[in-house]
Short mmCIF file of C-alpha atoms in Angstrom, two decimals:
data_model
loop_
_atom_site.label_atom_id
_atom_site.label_comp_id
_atom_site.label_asym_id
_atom_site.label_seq_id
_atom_site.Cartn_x
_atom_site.Cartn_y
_atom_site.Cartn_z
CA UNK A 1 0.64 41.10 -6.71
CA UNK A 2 -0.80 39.45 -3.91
CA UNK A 3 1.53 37.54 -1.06
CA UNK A 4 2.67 33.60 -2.80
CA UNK A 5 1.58 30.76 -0.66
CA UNK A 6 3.83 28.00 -0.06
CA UNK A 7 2.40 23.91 -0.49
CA UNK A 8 4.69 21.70 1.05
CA UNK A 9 4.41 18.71 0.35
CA UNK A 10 5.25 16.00 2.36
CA UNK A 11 3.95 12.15 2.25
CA UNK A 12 1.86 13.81 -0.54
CA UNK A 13 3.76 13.74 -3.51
CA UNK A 14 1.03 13.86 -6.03
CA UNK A 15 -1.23 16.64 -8.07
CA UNK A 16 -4.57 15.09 -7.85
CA UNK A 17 -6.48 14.56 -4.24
CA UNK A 18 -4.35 17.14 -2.81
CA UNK A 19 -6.31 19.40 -0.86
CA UNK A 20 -3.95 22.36 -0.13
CA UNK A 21 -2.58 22.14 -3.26
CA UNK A 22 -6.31 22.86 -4.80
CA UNK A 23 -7.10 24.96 -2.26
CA UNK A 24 -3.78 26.98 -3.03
CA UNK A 25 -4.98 27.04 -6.80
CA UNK A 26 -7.59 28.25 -6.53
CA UNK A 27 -7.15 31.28 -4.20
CA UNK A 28 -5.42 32.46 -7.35
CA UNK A 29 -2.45 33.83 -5.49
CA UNK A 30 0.54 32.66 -6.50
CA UNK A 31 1.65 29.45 -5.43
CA UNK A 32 5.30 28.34 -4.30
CA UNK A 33 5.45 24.36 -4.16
CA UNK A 34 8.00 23.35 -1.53
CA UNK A 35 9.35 19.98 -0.71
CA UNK A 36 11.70 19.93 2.43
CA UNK A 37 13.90 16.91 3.19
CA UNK A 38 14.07 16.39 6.99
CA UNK A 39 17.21 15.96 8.93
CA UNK A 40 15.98 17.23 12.02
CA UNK A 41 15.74 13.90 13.31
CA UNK A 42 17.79 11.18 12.34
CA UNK A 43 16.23 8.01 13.79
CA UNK A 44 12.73 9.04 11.13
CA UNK A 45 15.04 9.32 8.34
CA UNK A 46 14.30 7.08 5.34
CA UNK A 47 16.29 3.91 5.00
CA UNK A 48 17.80 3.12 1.52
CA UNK A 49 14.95 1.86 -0.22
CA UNK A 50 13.12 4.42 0.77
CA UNK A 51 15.48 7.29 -0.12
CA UNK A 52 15.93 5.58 -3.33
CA UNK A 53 12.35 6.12 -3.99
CA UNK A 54 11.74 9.34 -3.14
CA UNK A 55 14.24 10.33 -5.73
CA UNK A 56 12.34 8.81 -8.23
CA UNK A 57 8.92 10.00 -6.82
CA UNK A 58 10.24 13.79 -6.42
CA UNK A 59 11.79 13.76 -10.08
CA UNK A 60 8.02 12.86 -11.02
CA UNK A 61 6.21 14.98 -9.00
CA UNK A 62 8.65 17.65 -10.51
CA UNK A 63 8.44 16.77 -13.89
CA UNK A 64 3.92 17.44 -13.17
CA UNK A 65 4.37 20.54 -12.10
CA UNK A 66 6.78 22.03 -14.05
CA UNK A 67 4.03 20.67 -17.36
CA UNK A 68 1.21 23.22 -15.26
CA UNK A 69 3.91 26.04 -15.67
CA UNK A 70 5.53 25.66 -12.41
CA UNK A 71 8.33 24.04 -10.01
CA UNK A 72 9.09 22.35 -7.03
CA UNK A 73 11.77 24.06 -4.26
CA UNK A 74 14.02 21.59 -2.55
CA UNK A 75 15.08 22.72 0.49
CA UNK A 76 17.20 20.03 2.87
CA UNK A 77 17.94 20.58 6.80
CA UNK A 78 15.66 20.88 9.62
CA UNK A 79 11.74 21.57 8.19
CA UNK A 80 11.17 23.45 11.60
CA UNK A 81 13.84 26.19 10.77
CA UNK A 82 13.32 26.44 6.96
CA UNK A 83 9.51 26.75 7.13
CA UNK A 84 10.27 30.39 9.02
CA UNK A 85 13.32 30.72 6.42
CA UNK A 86 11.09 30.52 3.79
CA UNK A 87 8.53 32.23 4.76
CA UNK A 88 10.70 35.39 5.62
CA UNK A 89 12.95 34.75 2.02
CA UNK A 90 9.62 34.80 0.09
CA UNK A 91 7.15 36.84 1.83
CA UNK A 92 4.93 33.88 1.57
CA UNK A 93 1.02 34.81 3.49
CA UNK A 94 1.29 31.42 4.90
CA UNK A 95 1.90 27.98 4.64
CA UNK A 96 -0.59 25.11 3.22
CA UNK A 97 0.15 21.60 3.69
CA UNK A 98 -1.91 17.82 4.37
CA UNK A 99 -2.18 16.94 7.67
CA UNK A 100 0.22 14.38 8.96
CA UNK A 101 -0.09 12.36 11.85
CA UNK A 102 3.61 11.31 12.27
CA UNK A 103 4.51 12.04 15.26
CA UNK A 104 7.77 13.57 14.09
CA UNK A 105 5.78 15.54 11.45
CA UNK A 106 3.54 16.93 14.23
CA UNK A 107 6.40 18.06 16.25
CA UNK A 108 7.54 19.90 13.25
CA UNK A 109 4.29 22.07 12.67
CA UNK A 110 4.32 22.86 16.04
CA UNK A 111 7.28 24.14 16.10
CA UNK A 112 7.18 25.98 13.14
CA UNK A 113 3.90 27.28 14.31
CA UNK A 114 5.44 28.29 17.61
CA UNK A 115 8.28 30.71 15.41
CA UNK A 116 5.64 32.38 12.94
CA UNK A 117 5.56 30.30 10.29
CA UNK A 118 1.56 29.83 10.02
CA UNK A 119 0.42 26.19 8.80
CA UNK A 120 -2.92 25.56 7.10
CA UNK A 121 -3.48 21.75 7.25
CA UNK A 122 -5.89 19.69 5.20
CA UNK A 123 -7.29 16.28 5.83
CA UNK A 124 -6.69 14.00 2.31
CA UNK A 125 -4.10 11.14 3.00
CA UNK A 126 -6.22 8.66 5.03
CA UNK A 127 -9.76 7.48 4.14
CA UNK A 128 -10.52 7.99 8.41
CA UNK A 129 -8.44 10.88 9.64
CA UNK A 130 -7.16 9.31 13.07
CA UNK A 131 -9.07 10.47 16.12
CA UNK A 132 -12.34 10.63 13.93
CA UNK A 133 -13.75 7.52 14.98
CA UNK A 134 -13.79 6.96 18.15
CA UNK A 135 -15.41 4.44 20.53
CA UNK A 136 -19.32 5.21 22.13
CA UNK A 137 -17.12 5.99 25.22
CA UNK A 138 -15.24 8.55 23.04
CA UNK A 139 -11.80 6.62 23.59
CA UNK A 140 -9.73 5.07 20.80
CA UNK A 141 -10.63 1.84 19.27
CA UNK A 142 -7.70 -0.64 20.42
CA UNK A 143 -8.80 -3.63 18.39
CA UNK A 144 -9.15 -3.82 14.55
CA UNK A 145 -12.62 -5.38 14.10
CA UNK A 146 -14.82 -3.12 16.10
CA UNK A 147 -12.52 -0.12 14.25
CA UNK A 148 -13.53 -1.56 10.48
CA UNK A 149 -17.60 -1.94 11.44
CA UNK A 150 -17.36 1.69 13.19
CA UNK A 151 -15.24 2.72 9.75
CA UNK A 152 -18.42 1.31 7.91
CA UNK A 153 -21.22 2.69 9.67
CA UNK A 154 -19.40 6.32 9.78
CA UNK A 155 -19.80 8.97 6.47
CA UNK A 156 -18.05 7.35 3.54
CA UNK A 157 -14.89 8.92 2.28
CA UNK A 158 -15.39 11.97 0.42
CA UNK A 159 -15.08 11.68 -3.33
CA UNK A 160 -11.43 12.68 -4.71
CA UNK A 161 -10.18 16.39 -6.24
CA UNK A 162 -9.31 16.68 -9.14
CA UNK A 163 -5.70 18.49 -9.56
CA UNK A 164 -5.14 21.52 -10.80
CA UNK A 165 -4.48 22.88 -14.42
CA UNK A 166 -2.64 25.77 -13.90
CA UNK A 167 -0.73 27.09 -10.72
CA UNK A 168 0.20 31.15 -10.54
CA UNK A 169 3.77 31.82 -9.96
CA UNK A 170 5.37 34.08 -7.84
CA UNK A 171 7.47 37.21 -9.44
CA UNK A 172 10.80 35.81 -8.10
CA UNK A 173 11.33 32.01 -7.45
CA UNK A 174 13.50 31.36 -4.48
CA UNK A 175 16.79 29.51 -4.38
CA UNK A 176 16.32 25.27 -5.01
CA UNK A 177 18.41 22.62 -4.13
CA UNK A 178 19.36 20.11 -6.71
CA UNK A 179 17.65 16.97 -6.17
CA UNK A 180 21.03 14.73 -7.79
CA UNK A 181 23.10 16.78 -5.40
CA UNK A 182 20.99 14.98 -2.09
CA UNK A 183 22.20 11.60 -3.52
CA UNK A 184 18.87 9.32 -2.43
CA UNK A 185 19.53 6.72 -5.43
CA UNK A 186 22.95 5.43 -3.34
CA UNK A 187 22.06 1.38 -3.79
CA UNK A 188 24.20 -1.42 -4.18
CA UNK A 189 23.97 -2.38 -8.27
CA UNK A 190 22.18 -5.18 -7.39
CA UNK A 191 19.69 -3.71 -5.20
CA UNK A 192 19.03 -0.62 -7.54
CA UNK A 193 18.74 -2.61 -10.74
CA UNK A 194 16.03 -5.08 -8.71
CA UNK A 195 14.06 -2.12 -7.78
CA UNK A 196 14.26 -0.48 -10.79
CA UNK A 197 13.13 -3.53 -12.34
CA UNK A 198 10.17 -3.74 -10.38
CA UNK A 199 9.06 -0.54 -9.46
CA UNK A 200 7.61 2.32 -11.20
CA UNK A 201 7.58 5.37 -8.44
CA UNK A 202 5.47 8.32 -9.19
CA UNK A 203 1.92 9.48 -9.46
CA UNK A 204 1.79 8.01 -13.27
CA UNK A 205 3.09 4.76 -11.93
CA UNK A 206 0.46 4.53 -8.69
CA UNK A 207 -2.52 5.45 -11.41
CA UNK A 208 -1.15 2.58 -13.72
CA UNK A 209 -0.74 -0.19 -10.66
CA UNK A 210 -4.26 0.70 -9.38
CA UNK A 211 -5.62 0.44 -12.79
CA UNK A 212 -3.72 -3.13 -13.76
CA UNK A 213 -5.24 -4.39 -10.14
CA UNK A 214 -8.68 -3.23 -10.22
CA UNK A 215 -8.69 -4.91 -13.57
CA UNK A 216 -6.74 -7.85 -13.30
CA UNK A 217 -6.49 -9.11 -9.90
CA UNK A 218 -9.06 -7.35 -7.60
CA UNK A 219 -12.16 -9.93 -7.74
CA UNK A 220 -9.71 -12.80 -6.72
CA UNK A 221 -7.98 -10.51 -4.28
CA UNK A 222 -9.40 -12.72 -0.97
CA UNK A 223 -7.81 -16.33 -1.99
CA UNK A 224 -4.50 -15.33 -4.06
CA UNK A 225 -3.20 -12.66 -1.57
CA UNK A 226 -1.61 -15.39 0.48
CA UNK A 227 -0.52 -16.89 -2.25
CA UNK A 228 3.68 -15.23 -2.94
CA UNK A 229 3.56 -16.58 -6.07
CA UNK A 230 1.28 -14.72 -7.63
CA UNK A 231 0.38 -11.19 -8.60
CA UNK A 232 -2.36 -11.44 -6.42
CA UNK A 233 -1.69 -8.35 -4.55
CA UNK A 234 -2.28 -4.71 -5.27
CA UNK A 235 1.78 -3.32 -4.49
CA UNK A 236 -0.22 -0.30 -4.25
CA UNK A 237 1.60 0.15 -0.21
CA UNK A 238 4.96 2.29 -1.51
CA UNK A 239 2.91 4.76 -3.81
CA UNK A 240 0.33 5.11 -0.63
CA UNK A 241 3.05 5.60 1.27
CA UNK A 242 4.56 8.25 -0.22
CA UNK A 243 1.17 9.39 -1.08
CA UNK A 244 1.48 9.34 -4.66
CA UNK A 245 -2.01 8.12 -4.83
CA UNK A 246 -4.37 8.85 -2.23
CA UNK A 247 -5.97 6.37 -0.07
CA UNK A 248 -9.45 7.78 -1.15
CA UNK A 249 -8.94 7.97 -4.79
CA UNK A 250 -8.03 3.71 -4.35
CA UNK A 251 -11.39 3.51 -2.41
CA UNK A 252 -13.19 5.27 -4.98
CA UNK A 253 -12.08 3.46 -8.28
CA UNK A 254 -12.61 0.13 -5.92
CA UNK A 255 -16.28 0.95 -5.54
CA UNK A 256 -16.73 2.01 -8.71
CA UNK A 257 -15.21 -0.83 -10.64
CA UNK A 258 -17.12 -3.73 -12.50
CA UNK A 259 -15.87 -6.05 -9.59
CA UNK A 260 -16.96 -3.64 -6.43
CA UNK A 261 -19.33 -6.93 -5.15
CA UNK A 262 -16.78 -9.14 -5.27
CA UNK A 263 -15.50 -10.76 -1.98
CA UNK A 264 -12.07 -9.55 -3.19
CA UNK A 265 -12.73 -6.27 -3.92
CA UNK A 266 -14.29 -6.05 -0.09
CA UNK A 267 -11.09 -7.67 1.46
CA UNK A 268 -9.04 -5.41 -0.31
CA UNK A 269 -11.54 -2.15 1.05
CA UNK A 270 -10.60 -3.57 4.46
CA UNK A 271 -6.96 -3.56 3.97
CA UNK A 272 -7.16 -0.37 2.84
CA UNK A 273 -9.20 0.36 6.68
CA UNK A 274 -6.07 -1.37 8.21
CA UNK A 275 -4.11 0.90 7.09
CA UNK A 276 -5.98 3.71 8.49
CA UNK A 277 -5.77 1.83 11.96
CA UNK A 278 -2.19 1.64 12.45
CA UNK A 279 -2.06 4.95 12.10
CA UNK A 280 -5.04 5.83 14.26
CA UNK A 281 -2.97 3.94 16.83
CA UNK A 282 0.00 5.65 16.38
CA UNK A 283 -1.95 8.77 16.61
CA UNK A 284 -3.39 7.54 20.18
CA UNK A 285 -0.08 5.93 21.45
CA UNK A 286 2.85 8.12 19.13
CA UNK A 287 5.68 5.11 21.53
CA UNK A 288 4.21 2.02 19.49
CA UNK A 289 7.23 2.64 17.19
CA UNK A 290 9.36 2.03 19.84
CA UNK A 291 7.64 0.51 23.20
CA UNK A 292 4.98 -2.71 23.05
CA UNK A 293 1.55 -1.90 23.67
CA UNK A 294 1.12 -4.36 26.41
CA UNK A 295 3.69 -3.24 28.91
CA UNK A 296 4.42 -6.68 30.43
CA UNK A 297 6.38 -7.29 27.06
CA UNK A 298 9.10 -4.69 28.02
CA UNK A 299 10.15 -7.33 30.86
CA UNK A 300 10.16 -9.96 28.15
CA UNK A 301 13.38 -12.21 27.73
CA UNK A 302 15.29 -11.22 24.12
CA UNK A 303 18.03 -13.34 23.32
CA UNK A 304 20.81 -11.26 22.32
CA UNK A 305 22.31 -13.10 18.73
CA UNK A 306 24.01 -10.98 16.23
CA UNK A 307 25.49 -13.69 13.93
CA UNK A 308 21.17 -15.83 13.83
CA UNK A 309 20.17 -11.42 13.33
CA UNK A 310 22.38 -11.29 9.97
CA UNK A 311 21.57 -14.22 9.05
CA UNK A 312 18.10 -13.75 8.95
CA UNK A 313 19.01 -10.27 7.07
CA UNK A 314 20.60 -12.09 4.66
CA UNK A 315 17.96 -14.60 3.69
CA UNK A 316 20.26 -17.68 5.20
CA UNK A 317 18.46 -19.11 7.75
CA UNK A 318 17.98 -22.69 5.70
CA UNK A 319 14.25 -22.06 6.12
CA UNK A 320 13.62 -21.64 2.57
CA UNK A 321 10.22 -19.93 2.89
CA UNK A 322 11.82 -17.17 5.27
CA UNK A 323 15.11 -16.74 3.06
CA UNK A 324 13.35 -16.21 0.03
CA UNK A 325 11.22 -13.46 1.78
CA UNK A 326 14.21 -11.95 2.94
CA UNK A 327 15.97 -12.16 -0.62
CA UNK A 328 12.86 -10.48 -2.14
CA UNK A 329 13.00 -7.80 -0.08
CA UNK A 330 16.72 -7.06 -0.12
CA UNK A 331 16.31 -7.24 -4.21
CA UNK A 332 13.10 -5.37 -4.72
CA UNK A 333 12.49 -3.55 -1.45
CA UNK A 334 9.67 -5.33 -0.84
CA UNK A 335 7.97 -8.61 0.72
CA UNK A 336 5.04 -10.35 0.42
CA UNK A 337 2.58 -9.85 3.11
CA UNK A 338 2.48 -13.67 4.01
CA UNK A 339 5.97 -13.81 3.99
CA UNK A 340 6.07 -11.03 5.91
CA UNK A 341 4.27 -12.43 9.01
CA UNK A 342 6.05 -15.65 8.50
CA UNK A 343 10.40 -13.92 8.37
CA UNK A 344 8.74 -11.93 11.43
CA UNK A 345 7.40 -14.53 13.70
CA UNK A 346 10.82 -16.65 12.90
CA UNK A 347 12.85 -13.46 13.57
CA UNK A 348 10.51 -13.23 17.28
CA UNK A 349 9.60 -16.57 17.92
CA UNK A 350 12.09 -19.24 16.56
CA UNK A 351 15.26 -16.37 16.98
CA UNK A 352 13.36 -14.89 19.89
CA UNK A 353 15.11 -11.86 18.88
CA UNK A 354 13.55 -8.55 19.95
CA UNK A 355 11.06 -7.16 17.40
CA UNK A 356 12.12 -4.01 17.25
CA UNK A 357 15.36 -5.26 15.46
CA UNK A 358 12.90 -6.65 12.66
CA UNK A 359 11.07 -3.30 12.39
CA UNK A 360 14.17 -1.39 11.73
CA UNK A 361 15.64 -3.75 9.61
CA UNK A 362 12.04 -3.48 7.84
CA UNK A 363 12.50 0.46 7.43
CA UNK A 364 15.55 0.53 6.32
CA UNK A 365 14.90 -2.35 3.30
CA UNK A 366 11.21 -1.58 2.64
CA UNK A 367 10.29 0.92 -0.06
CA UNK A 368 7.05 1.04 1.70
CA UNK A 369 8.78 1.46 5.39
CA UNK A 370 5.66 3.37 6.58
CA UNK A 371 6.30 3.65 10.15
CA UNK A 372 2.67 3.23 11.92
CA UNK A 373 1.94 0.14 9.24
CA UNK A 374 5.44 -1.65 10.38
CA UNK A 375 4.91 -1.22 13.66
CA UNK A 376 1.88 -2.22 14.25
CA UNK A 377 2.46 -5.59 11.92
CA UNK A 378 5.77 -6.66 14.10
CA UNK A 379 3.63 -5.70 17.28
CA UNK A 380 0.99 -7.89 15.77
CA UNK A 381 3.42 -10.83 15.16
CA UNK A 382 5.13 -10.56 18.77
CA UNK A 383 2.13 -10.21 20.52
CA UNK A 384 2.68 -7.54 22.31
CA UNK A 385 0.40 -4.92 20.44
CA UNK A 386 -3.53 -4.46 21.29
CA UNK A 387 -4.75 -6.61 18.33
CA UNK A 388 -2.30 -8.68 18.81
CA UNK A 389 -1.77 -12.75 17.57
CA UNK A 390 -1.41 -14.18 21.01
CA UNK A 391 2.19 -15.03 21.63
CA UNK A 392 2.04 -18.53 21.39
CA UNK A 393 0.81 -18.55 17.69
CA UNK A 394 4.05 -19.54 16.21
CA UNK A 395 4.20 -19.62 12.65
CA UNK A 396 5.78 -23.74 11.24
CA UNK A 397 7.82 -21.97 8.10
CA UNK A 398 7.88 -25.54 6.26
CA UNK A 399 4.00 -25.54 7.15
CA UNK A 400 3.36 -22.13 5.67
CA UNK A 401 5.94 -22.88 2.39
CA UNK A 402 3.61 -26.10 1.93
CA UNK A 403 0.93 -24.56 2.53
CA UNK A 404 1.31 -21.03 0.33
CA UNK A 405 3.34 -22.20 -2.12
CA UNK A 406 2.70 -26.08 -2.50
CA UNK A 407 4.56 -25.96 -5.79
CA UNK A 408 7.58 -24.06 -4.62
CA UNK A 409 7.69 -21.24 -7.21
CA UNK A 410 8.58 -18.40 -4.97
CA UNK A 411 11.07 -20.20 -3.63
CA UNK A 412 12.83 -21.20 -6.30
CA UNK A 413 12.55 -17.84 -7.72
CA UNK A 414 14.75 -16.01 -4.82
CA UNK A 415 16.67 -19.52 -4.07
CA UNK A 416 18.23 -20.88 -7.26
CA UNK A 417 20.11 -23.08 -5.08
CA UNK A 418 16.93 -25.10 -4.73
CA UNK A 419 15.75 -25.25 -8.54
CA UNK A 420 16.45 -29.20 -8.91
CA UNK A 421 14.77 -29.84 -5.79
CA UNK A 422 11.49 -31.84 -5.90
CA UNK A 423 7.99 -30.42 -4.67
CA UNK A 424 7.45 -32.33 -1.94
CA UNK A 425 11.61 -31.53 -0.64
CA UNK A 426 11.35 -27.69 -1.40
CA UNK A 427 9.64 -26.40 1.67
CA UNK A 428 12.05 -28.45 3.97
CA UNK A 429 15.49 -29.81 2.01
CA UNK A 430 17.03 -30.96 5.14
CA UNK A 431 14.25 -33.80 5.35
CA UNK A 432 15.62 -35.14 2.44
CA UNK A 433 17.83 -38.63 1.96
CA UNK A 434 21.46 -37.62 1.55
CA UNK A 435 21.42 -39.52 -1.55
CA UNK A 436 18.82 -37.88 -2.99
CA UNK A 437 20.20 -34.23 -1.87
CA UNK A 438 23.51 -35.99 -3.84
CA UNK A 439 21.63 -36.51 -6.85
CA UNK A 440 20.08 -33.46 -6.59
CA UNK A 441 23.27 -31.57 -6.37
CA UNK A 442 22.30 -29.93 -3.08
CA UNK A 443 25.07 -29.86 -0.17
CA UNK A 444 23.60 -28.38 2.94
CA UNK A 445 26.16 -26.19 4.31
CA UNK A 446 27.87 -25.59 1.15
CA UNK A 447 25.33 -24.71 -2.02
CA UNK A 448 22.22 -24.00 0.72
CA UNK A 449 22.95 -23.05 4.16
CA UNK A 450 21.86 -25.98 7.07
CA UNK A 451 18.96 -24.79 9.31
CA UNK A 452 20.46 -22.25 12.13
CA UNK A 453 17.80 -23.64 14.77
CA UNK A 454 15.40 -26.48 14.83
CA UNK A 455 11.89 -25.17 14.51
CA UNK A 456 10.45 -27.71 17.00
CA UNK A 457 12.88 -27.16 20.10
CA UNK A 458 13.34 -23.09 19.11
CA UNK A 459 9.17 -23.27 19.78
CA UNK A 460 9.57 -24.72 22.76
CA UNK A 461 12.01 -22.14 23.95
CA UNK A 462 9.80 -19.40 22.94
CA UNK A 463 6.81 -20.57 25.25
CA UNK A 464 8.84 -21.25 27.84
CA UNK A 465 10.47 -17.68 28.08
CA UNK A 466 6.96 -16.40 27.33
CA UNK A 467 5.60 -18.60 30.45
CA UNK A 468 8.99 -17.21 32.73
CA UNK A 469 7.39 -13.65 31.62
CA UNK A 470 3.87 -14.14 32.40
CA UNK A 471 4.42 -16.32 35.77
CA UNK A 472 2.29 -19.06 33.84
#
């Protein structure tokens, strides 16, 4: 029998669209699916959310291969030592995997590369693989709009594989970890039952959310995605993220539906080019997880507050707007993307606390905590990226609730406190009569918490400190 090649997957968990995985098929040799959990480097671990996914995503992922006569190895350490381990353990030919552009990841293949362990990697998780398009000067695109026309003009995506329907197997498997024995699903009741609620992880589960989108809420995609109320989004980002569904095989059911010439349908295509830019960024600059993109922001003033920081955690800022974003996301491990820029420019702007704090809080909540996407959004929000919201665009959170949710639904769905309260009250209690919080059975400071800074003078603040920076 001919020398087993190992697939590992990574942010690929998924049968169809996989390109080493096909490519591994169909070499007939016998194929040795490997999935490695990484604790080479702490900092890129998963947060909660996330780990609490992948559980779910690796039991389905599992579950597929074992129906085409195979299995999955689970190996947990440091992927740049096992790879080698593995390799020697199985007498594996070599070692077939999609490319990643992580900057962790990439340290990882080379040094596995660098100790014989001989990587094959195929392009299939991004619709653009980063450093493909490129400005006429051959330099990286630093601003999204000129990136999404070059996207456009380029070759479109290639059309999507179909997975395999049969995978040899080797003579002898090697030794697997158990996958209950890494414990991922550790969540707070509470958290895990609002995530199981909402959330279907797996391949089956991306196939049915695209499907239920493209049918039911693509067209209208443009004017209901800022809306927080609605299902007017795709919540397509965790299963992309874990690559459960490829980016191309979304493209290519968008362009094919009944509603491809809608305006919705074409502002969803560009999200989906977004995406593909944050990580062509962090491909260009692998620090943007970390450093701002516009160096003067590393001399800019943070306050340091941790008591306004866990409040803002906790969804008790007495912002409504922001609290209920942050309640959402502590419950299902996810946020609304309006909601998203609006907790984040409080957290910067009105807290003026250091972005960074925001991503990291963002990783570790987010079952979608994909690390070039965050970034770039809380660069984005501060300022300081390269296609960046200038600095002194500060988000009004009363303004946005009014404005994105007029009738107060989402808040009232994370803020019971505020059921009773009338429309035109919801988006700002505190400007409310005290008799008519009284009637209301509302007691600021007690039942909802009083605002921890006053939007108008924590504005001012920001500019100023901004102007201090910038010798304006």
């Amino acid at each position: 029998m001919s020398s087993p090649l190992i697939v590992l997957f990574r942010s690929d968990l998924r049968l169809a669209d996989h390109p080493a995985l096909a490519m591994a098929a169909r070499s007939g040799r016998p194929v040795i699916p490997v999935f490695v959990f990484d604790t080479g480097n702490r900092h890129a671990m998963p947060g909660a959310a996330g780990r609490w996914w992948l559980h779910h995503s690796l039991q389905n992922l599992s579950a597929a291969l074992e129906r085409l006569g195979s299995r999955l190895i689970l190996r947990r350490g440091n992927a740049s030592r096992i790879l080698p381990d593995l390799i020697r353990e199985t007498g594996a030919g070599g070692v077939l995997a999609s490319q990643s552009h992580e900057p962790r990841q990439r340290a990882v293949e080379r040094l596995a590369a660098s100790r014989g362990a001989a990587l094959k990697l195929y392009a299939g998780n991004h619709l653009f693989e980063p450093g493909s398009v490129v400005t006429g000067a051959g330099g990286p695109y630093r601003i999204f709009t000129p990136f999404h026309k070059a996207c456009l003009a380029a070759e479109p995506p290639a059309r999507p594989i179909a997975a395999p329907d049969r995978l040899a197997t080797p003579a002898a498997w090697p030794v697997s970890e158990t996958l209950e024995a890494w414990g991922l699903r550790a969540l707070d009741p509470d958290r895990a039952g609002g995530l199981g609620q909402t959330w279907q992880p797996g391949e089956t589960g991306a196939t049915a959310r695209l499907e239920t989108f493209l049918d039911s809420a693509a067209a209208a995609y443009d004017g209901a995605r800022d809306m927080p109320a609605r299902d007017g989004t795709s919540m397509l980002s965790p299963h992309l993220h874990f690559g459960e569904i490829s980016a191309r095989q979304v493209w290519d059911a968008a362009i094919h539906h009944p509603d491809a010439g809608s305006g919705g349908m074409a502002a969803f295509l560009r999200q989906l080019v977004w995406r593909d830019f944050a990580c062509h960024l962090m491909h260009h600059f692998p620090d943007i997880t970390h450093r701002p993109l516009r160096p003067e922001f590393e001399a800019f003033p943070w306050d340091h507050d941790e008591s306004a920081l866990r409040a803002w955690q906790r969804g008790t800022t007495g912002y409504p707007i922001v609290d209920a974003a942050m309640r959402q996301l502590w419950r299902t491990g996810w946020m609304h993307n309006r909601t998203r820029m609006v907790a984040a420019s409080f957290l910067v702007k009105d807290l003026r606390l250091d972005w960074r704090l925001g991503a990291q809080w963002f990783l570790e909540t987010l079952v979608d905590a994909d690390a070039a996407s965050n970034s770039c959004g809380w660069q984005w929000v501060a300022g300081c990226g390269t296609d960046a919201a200038p600095y002194f665009r500060v988000f009004n959170p009363a303004l946005q609730a009014r404005k994105f949710d007029p009738e107060g639904r989402y808040v009232r769905r994370w803020i019971p406190e505020l059921a009773e309260v009338p429309n035109q009250y919801v988006a700002a209690p505190w400007t409310m009569t005290p008799g008519c919080r009284e009637a209301m059975g509302l007691r600021l400071g007690q039942s909802y918490p009083n605002r921890i800074v006053d939007h108008a003078e924590a504005r001012k603040r920001a500019l100023a400190a901004f102007g201090r920076m910038t010798g304006q």
